[in-house]
Coordinates of C-alpha atoms in Angstrom, one line a residue:
M5 CA 2.8 -93.9 8.3
R6 CA 3.0 -93.8 4.6
S7 CA -0.5 -92.3 4.5
L8 CA 0.5 -89.6 6.9
T9 CA 3.6 -88.7 4.8
F10 CA 1.5 -88.6 1.7
C11 CA -0.9 -86.2 3.4
L12 CA 1.9 -83.8 4.5
L13 CA 3.3 -83.8 1.0
A14 CA 0.0 -83.2 -0.6
T15 CA -0.7 -80.3 1.9
L16 CA 2.7 -78.7 1.2
S17 CA 2.2 -79.0 -2.6
I18 CA -1.1 -77.0 -2.1
T19 CA 0.1 -74.5 0.5
L20 CA 3.4 -73.5 -1.1
P21 CA 1.9 -72.2 -4.4
A22 CA -0.9 -70.5 -2.5
Q23 CA 1.7 -68.7 -0.2
E24 CA 3.6 -67.6 -3.3
D25 CA 0.5 -66.2 -4.8
V26 CA -0.3 -64.3 -1.6
E27 CA 3.3 -62.9 -1.3
Q28 CA 3.2 -61.9 -5.0
Y29 CA -0.1 -60.1 -4.5
L30 CA 1.1 -58.3 -1.4
L31 CA 4.3 -57.2 -3.2
T32 CA 2.3 -56.0 -6.2
D33 CA -0.2 -54.2 -4.0
S34 CA 2.6 -52.5 -2.0
L35 CA 4.3 -51.3 -5.2
E36 CA 1.0 -49.9 -6.5
I37 CA 0.4 -48.0 -3.2
E38 CA 4.0 -46.7 -3.2
S39 CA 3.7 -45.5 -6.8
L40 CA 0.4 -43.9 -5.9
I41 CA 2.0 -42.0 -3.0
D42 CA 4.9 -41.0 -5.1
G43 CA 2.6 -39.8 -7.8
N44 CA 0.5 -37.7 -5.4
A45 CA 3.7 -36.3 -3.9
L46 CA 4.9 -35.2 -7.4
L47 CA 1.4 -33.8 -8.2
G48 CA 1.5 -31.8 -5.0
K49 CA 5.0 -30.6 -5.7
G50 CA 3.9 -29.6 -9.2
E51 CA 0.9 -27.7 -7.8
A52 CA 3.2 -26.0 -5.3
E53 CA 5.6 -24.9 -8.0
K54 CA 2.7 -23.4 -10.0
K55 CA 1.7 -21.1 -7.0
P56 CA 3.2 -17.6 -7.4
D57 CA 5.6 -16.3 -4.8
V58 CA 4.1 -13.7 -2.5
V59 CA 6.6 -11.2 -1.0
V60 CA 5.5 -8.4 1.5
T61 CA 7.7 -5.4 1.9
T62 CA 7.5 -2.1 3.8
K63 CA 8.3 1.1 1.9
L64 CA 9.6 4.4 3.1
G65 CA 10.6 7.4 1.1
L66 CA 10.5 11.0 0.2
M67 CA 8.3 12.9 -2.4
G68 CA 7.9 16.2 -4.1
K69 CA 4.5 17.5 -5.1
Q70 CA 3.6 20.3 -7.6
Y71 CA 0.1 21.7 -6.9
S72 CA -2.1 22.7 -9.9
K73 CA -5.4 23.7 -8.4
L74 CA -4.6 26.3 -5.7
G75 CA -4.9 29.4 -7.9
D76 CA -8.3 30.5 -6.5
L77 CA -7.3 29.8 -2.9
N78 CA -4.0 31.8 -3.2
A79 CA -5.9 34.7 -4.8
S80 CA -8.3 34.8 -1.9
L81 CA -5.5 34.6 0.7
L82 CA -3.5 37.4 -0.9
S83 CA -6.5 39.7 -1.1
A84 CA -7.1 39.2 2.7
G85 CA -3.5 39.8 3.7
Y86 CA -2.5 36.1 4.2
G87 CA 0.6 34.4 3.0
E88 CA 0.4 32.6 -0.3
I89 CA 0.7 28.7 -0.5
P90 CA 3.9 27.7 -2.3
D91 CA 3.3 25.8 -5.7
A92 CA 5.3 22.8 -4.5
S93 CA 6.1 21.0 -1.2
L94 CA 8.3 18.2 0.1
G95 CA 6.6 15.2 1.6
W96 CA 7.2 11.7 3.1
I97 CA 5.9 8.2 2.1
F98 CA 5.0 5.1 4.2
G99 CA 3.2 2.0 3.2
N100 CA 3.3 -1.8 2.4
Q101 CA 3.6 -3.6 -0.9
V102 CA 2.6 -7.1 -1.7
H103 CA 4.5 -8.6 -4.8
I104 CA 2.6 -11.5 -6.3
G105 CA 4.8 -13.6 -8.6
E106 CA 6.9 -11.6 -11.1
R107 CA 4.4 -9.2 -12.4
L108 CA 1.6 -8.1 -10.1
S109 CA 1.9 -5.9 -7.0
V110 CA -0.8 -4.5 -4.6
G111 CA -0.1 -2.1 -1.7
T112 CA -1.1 0.7 0.5
T113 CA 0.5 4.1 0.5
I114 CA 0.3 7.1 2.9
F115 CA 2.0 10.3 1.8
S116 CA 1.8 13.7 3.5
N117 CA 3.7 16.9 4.0
V118 CA 2.9 16.9 7.8
L119 CA 6.0 18.1 9.8
L120 CA 7.7 19.3 6.6
N121 CA 5.4 22.3 5.9
R122 CA 5.5 25.6 7.7
F123 CA 3.5 28.9 8.0
N124 CA 3.9 31.4 5.2
E125 CA 3.6 35.0 6.4
G126 CA 1.6 37.6 4.5
L127 CA 0.9 41.3 5.1
T128 CA -0.9 40.7 8.4
S129 CA -1.5 36.9 8.8
S130 CA 0.0 33.5 7.9
S131 CA -1.3 30.4 6.2
K132 CA -0.2 26.8 6.2
Y133 CA -1.4 24.0 3.8
T134 CA -1.3 20.4 4.8
Y135 CA -2.4 17.2 2.9
I136 CA -2.7 13.6 3.9
S137 CA -3.4 11.0 1.1
F138 CA -4.2 7.3 1.5
L139 CA -4.2 5.1 -1.6
M140 CA -4.7 1.5 -2.5
D141 CA -2.0 0.8 -5.2
F142 CA -2.1 -1.6 -8.2
A143 CA 0.9 -2.1 -10.5
Y144 CA 1.9 -4.4 -13.3
E145 CA 5.7 -4.9 -13.5
Q146 CA 7.6 -5.7 -16.7
A147 CA 11.3 -6.6 -16.8
L148 CA 13.5 -4.3 -18.9
G149 CA 17.1 -5.4 -18.7
G150 CA 18.2 -5.2 -15.1
L151 CA 15.3 -2.9 -14.2
R152 CA 11.5 -3.2 -14.0
L153 CA 8.9 -0.8 -15.4
A154 CA 5.6 -0.7 -13.6
P155 CA 2.5 1.4 -14.7
G156 CA 0.2 1.8 -11.8
L157 CA -3.2 3.0 -10.6
G158 CA -4.2 4.2 -7.1
L159 CA -7.6 4.8 -5.5
G160 CA -8.3 6.4 -2.1
F161 CA -8.9 9.7 -0.5
T162 CA -7.1 12.9 0.6
Q163 CA -7.6 15.1 3.5
N164 CA -6.6 18.8 2.9
Y165 CA -6.1 21.3 5.7
L166 CA -5.6 25.1 5.6
T167 CA -4.5 26.7 8.9
L168 CA -4.7 30.5 9.3
Q169 CA -3.2 32.6 12.1
P170 CA -1.9 36.2 12.6
N171 CA 1.8 36.6 11.8
G172 CA 4.1 35.4 14.5
R173 CA 1.2 34.4 16.9
D174 CA 2.5 31.7 19.3
E175 CA 0.4 32.6 22.3
M176 CA -2.6 34.7 23.2
D177 CA -4.5 35.9 26.4
W178 CA -7.6 34.1 27.7
D179 CA -9.6 37.3 27.2
D180 CA -8.7 37.3 23.5
L181 CA -10.3 33.9 23.2
Y182 CA -13.6 35.2 24.3
L183 CA -13.3 38.3 22.0
N184 CA -12.4 36.1 19.0
D185 CA -9.4 38.3 18.4
G186 CA -6.8 36.9 16.1
L187 CA -7.7 33.2 16.6
M188 CA -6.0 30.4 14.8
V189 CA -8.5 28.5 12.6
T190 CA -8.2 25.4 10.5
V191 CA -10.3 24.5 7.4
R192 CA -10.6 20.9 6.2
Q193 CA -11.8 19.3 2.9
V194 CA -11.8 15.6 2.1
D195 CA -11.6 14.5 -1.5
F196 CA -11.8 11.2 -3.4
A197 CA -8.4 10.5 -5.0
V198 CA -7.3 8.7 -8.2
S199 CA -3.6 8.5 -9.1
T200 CA -1.8 7.2 -12.3
D201 CA 1.9 6.7 -12.3
L202 CA 4.9 5.0 -13.8
S203 CA 7.6 3.4 -11.7
I204 CA 11.2 2.4 -12.4
I205 CA 12.2 -0.3 -10.0
F206 CA 15.8 -1.2 -9.2
L207 CA 16.4 -4.6 -7.6
V208 CA 19.1 -4.4 -4.9
P209 CA 21.3 -7.5 -4.5
S210 CA 21.0 -9.2 -1.1
K211 CA 22.7 -12.1 0.6
T212 CA 19.3 -13.2 1.9
A213 CA 16.4 -14.6 0.0
K214 CA 14.4 -11.4 0.4
K215 CA 14.8 -8.9 -2.4
H216 CA 14.9 -5.1 -1.8
H217 CA 13.7 -2.4 -4.2
I218 CA 14.5 1.2 -4.8
T219 CA 11.6 2.7 -6.7
L220 CA 11.4 6.0 -8.6
K221 CA 7.9 6.9 -9.4
A222 CA 6.4 9.9 -11.3
G223 CA 2.7 10.4 -11.7
M224 CA -0.4 12.6 -11.3
I225 CA -3.1 12.6 -8.5
F226 CA -6.6 13.7 -9.3
H227 CA -9.5 14.6 -7.0
P228 CA -12.7 14.5 -9.0
F229 CA -15.1 15.2 -6.1
S230 CA -15.3 15.9 -2.4
F231 CA -16.6 13.5 0.3
V232 CA -16.6 16.5 2.8
K233 CA -16.8 20.1 1.7
A234 CA -14.7 22.8 3.2
G235 CA -15.5 23.7 6.7
V236 CA -14.1 24.9 10.1
Y237 CA -12.4 21.9 11.6
T238 CA -12.6 20.8 15.2
S239 CA -11.7 17.6 17.1
E240 CA -15.0 16.1 16.0
G241 CA -14.7 17.0 12.4
N242 CA -16.1 19.9 10.3
S243 CA -18.3 21.9 12.7
V244 CA -19.2 25.0 10.5
K245 CA -19.7 24.7 6.8
L246 CA -18.1 27.4 4.7
N247 CA -20.2 28.8 1.8
D248 CA -18.4 29.9 -1.4
A249 CA -15.0 28.7 -0.1
P250 CA -12.3 28.3 -2.7
S251 CA -11.2 24.7 -3.3
L252 CA -8.5 23.1 -1.1
N253 CA -7.9 20.5 -3.8
S254 CA -4.3 19.1 -3.7
T255 CA -4.4 17.8 -7.3
G256 CA -1.0 17.8 -9.0
L257 CA 2.1 16.1 -10.2
H258 CA 4.3 14.0 -7.7
F259 CA 7.6 12.4 -7.8
M260 CA 8.5 9.7 -5.3
L261 CA 11.7 7.9 -4.2
T262 CA 11.1 4.8 -1.9
W263 CA 13.0 2.0 -0.4
G264 CA 11.4 -1.3 0.3

């Protein structure tokens, strides 16, 4: 009996310290794992905080455009009895803008005078000038008090259309179609477009997290060369090339007011 008791005591004396060592090891190991997890979480949080905010907005607005390259076209129209194209026109704007962080923004802009222009009557016939521009915009925003200034650059293309018809012609007989008497005709030219501008951006307070902007932009759009030369336009594109045609280039100053 004494020998049995001695064996139990000896076993306990060996087992208890070993158990304490195991428990201490497990505790230490669990603390290291927990600290490692917390460290990774903090690292991930820090990396997430470093990523710039990306905000996408839709912009709508109105614009005014001053043409500077239509002198030869107007001289030709006037000599043939057609109405002169006005030096300026009103247009509309639509597009999307992606704001990356506090400085950089990239977007797409479509602007045109479609639906806002009209025929201009001359001595015998009328003319109407239409443009549709598509640009990829790049801007760098800088805070200035409660405003932001953003110099910008745009690249894209412009389609210019000149539509001619006799004064007051709203309908015609079928026989006139065969005789080619007083038909309406449209001429199209497609140009590469480059724009430079400066924007003043007003931030509009909002109850939601999304910020709204009112942007006033002034700039110049250039058309250094043409993708498609002037030609008679049909549903399938330019069908008849026009030799020695004056340029339909819509280069000029523009002023834009947008909400986004």
